[in-house]
PDB file of C-alpha atoms and ligand atoms in Angstrom:
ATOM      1  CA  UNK A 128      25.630 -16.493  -2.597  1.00 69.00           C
ATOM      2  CA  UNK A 129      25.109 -13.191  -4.439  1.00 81.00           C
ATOM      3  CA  UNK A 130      25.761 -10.830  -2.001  1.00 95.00           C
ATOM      4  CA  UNK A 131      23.482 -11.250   1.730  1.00 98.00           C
ATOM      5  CA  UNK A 132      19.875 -12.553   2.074  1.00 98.00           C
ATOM      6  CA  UNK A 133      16.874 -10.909   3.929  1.00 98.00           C
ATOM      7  CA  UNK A 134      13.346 -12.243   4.778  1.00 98.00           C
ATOM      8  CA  UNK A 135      10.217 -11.197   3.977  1.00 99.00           C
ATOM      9  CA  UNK A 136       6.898 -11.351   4.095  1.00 99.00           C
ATOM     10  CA  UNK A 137       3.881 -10.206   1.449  1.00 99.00           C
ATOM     11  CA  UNK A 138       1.116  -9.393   4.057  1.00 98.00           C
ATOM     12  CA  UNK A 139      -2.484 -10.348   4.101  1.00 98.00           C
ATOM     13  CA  UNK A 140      -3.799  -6.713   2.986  1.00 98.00           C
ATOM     14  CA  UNK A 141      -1.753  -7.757  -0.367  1.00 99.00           C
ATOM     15  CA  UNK A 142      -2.535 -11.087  -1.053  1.00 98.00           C
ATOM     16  CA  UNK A 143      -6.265 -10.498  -0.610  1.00 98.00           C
ATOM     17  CA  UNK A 144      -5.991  -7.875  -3.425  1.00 98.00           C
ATOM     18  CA  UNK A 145      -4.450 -10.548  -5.604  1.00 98.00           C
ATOM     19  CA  UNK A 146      -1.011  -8.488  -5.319  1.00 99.00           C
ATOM     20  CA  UNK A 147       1.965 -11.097  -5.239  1.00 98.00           C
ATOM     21  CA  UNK A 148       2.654 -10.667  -8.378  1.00 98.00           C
ATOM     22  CA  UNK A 149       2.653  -6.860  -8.524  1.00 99.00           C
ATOM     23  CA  UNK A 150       4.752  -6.723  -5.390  1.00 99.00           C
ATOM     24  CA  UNK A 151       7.287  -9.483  -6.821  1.00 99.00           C
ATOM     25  CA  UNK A 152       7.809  -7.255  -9.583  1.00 99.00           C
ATOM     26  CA  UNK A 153       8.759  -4.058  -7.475  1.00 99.00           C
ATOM     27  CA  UNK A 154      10.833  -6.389  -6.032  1.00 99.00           C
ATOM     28  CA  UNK A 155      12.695  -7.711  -8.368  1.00 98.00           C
ATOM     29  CA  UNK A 156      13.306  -4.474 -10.841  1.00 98.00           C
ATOM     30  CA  UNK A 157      14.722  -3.330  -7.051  1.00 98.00           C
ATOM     31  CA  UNK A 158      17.536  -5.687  -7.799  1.00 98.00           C
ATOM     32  CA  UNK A 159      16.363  -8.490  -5.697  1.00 98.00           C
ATOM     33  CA  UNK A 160      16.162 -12.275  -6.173  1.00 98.00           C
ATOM     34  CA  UNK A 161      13.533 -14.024  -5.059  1.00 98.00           C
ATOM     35  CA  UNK A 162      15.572 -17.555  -3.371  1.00 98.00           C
ATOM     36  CA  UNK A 163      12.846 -19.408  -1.671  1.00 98.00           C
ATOM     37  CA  UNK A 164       9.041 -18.255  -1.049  1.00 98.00           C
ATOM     38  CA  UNK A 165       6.016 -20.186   0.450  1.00 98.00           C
ATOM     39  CA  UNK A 166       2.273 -18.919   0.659  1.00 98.00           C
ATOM     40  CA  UNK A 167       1.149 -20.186   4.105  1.00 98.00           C
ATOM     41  CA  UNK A 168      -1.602 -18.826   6.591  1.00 98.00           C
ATOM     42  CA  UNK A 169      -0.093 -18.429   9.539  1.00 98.00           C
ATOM     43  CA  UNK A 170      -1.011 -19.784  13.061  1.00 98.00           C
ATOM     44  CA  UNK A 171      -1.560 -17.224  16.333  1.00 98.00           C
ATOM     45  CA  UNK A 172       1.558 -18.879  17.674  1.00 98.00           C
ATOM     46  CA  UNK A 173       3.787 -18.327  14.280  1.00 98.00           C
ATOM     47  CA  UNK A 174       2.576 -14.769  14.453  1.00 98.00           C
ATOM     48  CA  UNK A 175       3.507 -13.717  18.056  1.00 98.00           C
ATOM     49  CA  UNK A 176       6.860 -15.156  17.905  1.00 98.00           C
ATOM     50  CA  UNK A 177       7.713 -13.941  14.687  1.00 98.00           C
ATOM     51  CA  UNK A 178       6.287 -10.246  16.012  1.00 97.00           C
ATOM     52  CA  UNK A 179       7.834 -10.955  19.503  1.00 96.00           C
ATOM     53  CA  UNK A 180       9.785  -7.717  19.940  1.00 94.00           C
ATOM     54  CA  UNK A 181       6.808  -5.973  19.262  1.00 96.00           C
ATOM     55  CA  UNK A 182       4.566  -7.609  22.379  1.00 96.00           C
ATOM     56  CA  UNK A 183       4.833  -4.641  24.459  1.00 97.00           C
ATOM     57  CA  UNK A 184       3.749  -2.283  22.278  1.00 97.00           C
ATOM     58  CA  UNK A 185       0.137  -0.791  22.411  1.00 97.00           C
ATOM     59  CA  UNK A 186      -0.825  -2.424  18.801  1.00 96.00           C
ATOM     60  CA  UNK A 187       0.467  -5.841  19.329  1.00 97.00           C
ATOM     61  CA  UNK A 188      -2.881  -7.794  19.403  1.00 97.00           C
ATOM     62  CA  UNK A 189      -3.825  -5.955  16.614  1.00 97.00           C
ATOM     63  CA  UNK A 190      -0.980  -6.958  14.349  1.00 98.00           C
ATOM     64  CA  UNK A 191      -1.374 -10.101  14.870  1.00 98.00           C
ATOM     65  CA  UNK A 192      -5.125 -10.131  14.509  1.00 98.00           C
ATOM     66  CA  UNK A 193      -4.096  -8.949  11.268  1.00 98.00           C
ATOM     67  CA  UNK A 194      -1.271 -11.002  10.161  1.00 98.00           C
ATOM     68  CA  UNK A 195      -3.591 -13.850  10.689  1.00 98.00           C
ATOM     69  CA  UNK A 196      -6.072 -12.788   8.850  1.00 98.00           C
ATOM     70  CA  UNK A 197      -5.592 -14.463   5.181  1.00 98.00           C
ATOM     71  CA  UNK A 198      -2.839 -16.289   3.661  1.00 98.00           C
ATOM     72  CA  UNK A 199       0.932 -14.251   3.377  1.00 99.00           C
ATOM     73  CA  UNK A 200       4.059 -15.082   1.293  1.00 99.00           C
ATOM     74  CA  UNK A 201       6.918 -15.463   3.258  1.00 99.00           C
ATOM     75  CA  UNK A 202       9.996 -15.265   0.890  1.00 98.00           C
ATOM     76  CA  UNK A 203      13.754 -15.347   1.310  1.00 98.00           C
ATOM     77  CA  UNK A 204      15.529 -12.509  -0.718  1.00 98.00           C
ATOM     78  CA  UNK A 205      19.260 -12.215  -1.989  1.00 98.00           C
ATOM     79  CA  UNK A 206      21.022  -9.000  -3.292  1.00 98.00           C
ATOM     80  CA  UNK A 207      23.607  -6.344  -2.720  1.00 98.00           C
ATOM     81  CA  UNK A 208      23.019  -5.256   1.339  1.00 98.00           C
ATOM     82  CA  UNK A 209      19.696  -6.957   0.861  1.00 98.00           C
ATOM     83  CA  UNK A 210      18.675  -5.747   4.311  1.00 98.00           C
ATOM     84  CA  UNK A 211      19.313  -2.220   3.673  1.00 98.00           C
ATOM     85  CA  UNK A 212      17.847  -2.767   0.107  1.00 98.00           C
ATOM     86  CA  UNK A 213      14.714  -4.137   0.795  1.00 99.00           C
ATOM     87  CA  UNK A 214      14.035  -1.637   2.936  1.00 98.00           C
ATOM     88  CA  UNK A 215      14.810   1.029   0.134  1.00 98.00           C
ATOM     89  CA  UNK A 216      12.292  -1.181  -1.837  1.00 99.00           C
ATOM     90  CA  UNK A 217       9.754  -1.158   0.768  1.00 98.00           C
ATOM     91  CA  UNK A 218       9.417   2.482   1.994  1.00 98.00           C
ATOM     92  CA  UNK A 219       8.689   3.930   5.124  1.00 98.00           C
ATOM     93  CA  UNK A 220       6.310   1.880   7.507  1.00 98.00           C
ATOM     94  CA  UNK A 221       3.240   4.523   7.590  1.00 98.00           C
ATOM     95  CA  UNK A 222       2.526   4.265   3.170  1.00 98.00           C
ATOM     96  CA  UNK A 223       2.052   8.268   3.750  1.00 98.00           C
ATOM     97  CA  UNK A 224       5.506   8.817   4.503  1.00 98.00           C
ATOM     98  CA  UNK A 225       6.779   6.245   2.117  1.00 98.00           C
ATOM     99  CA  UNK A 226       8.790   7.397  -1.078  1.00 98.00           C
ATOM    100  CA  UNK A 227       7.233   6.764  -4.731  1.00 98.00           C
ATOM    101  CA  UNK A 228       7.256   3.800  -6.028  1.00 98.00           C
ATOM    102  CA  UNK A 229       8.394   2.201  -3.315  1.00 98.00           C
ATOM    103  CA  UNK A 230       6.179  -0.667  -2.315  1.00 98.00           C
ATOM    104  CA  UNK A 231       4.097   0.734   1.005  1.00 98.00           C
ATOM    105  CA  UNK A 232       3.409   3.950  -1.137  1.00 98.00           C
ATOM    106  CA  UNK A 233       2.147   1.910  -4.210  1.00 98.00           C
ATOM    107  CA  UNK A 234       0.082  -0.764  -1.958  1.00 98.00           C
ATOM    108  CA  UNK A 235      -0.226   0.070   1.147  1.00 98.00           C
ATOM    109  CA  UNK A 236      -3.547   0.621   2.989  1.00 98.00           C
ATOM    110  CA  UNK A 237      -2.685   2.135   6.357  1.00 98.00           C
ATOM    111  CA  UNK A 238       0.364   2.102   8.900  1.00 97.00           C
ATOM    112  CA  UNK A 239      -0.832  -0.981   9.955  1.00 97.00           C
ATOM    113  CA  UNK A 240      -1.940  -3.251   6.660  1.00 98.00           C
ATOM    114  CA  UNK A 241       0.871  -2.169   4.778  1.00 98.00           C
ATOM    115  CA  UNK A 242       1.853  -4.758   2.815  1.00 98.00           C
ATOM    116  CA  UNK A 243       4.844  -5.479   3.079  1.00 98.00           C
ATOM    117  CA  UNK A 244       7.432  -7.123   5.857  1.00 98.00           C
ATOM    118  CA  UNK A 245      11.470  -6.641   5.495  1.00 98.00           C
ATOM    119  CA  UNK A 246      14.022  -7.724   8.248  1.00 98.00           C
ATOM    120  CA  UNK A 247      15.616  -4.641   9.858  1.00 98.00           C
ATOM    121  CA  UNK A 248      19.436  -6.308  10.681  1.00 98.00           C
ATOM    122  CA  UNK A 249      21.170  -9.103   9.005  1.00 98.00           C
ATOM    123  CA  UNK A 250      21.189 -10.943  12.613  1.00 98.00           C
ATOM    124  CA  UNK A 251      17.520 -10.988  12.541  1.00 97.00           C
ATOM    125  CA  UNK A 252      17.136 -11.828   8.904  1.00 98.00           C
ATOM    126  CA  UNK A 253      18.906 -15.078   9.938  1.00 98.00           C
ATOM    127  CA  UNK A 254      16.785 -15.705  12.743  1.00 97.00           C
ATOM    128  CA  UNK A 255      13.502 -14.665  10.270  1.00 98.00           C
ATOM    129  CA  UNK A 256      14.651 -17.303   7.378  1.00 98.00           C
ATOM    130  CA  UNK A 257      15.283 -20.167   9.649  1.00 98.00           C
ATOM    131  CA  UNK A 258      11.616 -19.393  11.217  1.00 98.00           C
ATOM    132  CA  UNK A 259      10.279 -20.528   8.074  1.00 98.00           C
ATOM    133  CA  UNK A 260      12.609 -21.975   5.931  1.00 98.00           C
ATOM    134  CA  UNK A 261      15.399 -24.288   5.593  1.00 98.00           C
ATOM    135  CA  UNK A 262      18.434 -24.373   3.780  1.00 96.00           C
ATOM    136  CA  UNK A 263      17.604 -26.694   1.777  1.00 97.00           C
ATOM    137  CA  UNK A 264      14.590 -24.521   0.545  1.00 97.00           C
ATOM    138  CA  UNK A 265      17.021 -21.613  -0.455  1.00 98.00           C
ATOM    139  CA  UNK A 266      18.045 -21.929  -4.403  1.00 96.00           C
ATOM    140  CA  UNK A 267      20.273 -19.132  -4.634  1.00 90.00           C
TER     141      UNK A 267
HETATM  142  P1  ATP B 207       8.025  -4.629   9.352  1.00 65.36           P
HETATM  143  O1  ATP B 207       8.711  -5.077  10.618  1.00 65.36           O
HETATM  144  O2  ATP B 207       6.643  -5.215   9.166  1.00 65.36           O
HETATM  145  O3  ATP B 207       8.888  -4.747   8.136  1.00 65.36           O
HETATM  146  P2  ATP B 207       8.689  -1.921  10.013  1.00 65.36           P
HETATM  147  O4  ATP B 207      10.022  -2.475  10.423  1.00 65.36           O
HETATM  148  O5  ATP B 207       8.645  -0.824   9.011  1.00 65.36           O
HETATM  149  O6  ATP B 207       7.752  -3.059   9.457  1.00 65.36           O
HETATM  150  P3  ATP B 207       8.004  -1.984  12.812  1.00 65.36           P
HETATM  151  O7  ATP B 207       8.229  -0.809  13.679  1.00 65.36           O
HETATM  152  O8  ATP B 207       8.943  -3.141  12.912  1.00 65.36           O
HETATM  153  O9  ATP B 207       7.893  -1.462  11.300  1.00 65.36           O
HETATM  154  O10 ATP B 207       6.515  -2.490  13.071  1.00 65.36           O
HETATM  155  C1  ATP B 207       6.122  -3.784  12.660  1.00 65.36           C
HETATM  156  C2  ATP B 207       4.761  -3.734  12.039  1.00 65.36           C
HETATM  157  O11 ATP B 207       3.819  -3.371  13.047  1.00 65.36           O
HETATM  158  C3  ATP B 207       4.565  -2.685  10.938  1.00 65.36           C
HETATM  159  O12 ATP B 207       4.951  -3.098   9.675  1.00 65.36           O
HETATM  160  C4  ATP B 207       3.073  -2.479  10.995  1.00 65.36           C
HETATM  161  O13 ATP B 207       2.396  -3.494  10.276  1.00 65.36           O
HETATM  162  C5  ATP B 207       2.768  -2.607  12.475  1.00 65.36           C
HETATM  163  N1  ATP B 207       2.741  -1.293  13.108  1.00 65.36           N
HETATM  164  C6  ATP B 207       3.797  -0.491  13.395  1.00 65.36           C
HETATM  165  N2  ATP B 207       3.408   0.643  13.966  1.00 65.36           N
HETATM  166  C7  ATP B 207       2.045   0.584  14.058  1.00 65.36           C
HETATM  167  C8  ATP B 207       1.042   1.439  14.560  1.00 65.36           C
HETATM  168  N3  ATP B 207       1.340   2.614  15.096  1.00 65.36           N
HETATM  169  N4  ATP B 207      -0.238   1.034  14.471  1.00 65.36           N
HETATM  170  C9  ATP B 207      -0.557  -0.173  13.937  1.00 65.36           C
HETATM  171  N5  ATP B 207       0.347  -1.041  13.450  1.00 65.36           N
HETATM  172  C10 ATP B 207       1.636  -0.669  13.498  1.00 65.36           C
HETATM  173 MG1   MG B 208      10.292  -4.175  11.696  1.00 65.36          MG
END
């Protein structure tokens, strides 16, 4: 493998604009490979256990309202400190805050529908991937 592997997702706010592409590219001139990726819609049930950490917090139902709102691309990714990377690529969660070029400032409509989901550890990136994908899925 060329260097570690993080998951992501392209979220519905980007697909419905026809984005994949556009955010594939940000993606991949951020020194990213794209290993494995699958457009799916997902189900209520995918949604709150993928967001479970979250199901406290005061916008839970909203998010995933939202993340089951139109198709997504979940992808695997494989670079340098992908995690950390990605992240880089991604920019700050509110697309106000987020630096240029990255992909929230480019895309993103609000805090919430912002395009964009990275892994925040390499631990969960390993629980992420094998949510939705197996190894056997992965061409590295
Ligand atoms: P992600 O986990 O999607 O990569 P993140 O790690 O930058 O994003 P988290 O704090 O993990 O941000 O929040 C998960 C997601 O929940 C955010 O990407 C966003 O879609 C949504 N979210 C976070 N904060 C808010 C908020 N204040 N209002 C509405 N939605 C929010
Ligand atoms: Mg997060």
């Amino acid at each position: 493998m060329a260097g570690t592997r993080t998951f992501s997702i392209i979220k519905p706010d980007a697909t419905e604009r026809n984005l994949t592409g556009a955010v594939n590219k940000v993606i991949e001139e951020g020194g990213l490979r794209i290993v494995a990726q699958r457009r799916i819609k997902m189900t209520r049930e995918q949604a709150e256990r993928f967001y479970s950490v979250h199901a406290e917090r005061p916008f839970f139902g909203e998010l995933v309202d939202f993340m089951t709102s139109g198709p997504v691309v979940v992808q695997v990714l494989e670079g340098e400190n992908a995690v950390a990377r990605y992240r880089d690529v991604m920019g700050a969660t509110n697309p106000e805050e987020a630096a240029e070029g990255t992909i929230r400032a480019l895309f993103a409509k609000s805090i919430g529908e912002n395009s964009a989901h990275g892994s925040d550890s390499d631990e969960n990136a390993a629980i992420e991937i094998a949510q939705f994908f197996s190894e056997a899925d992965i061409a590295g």
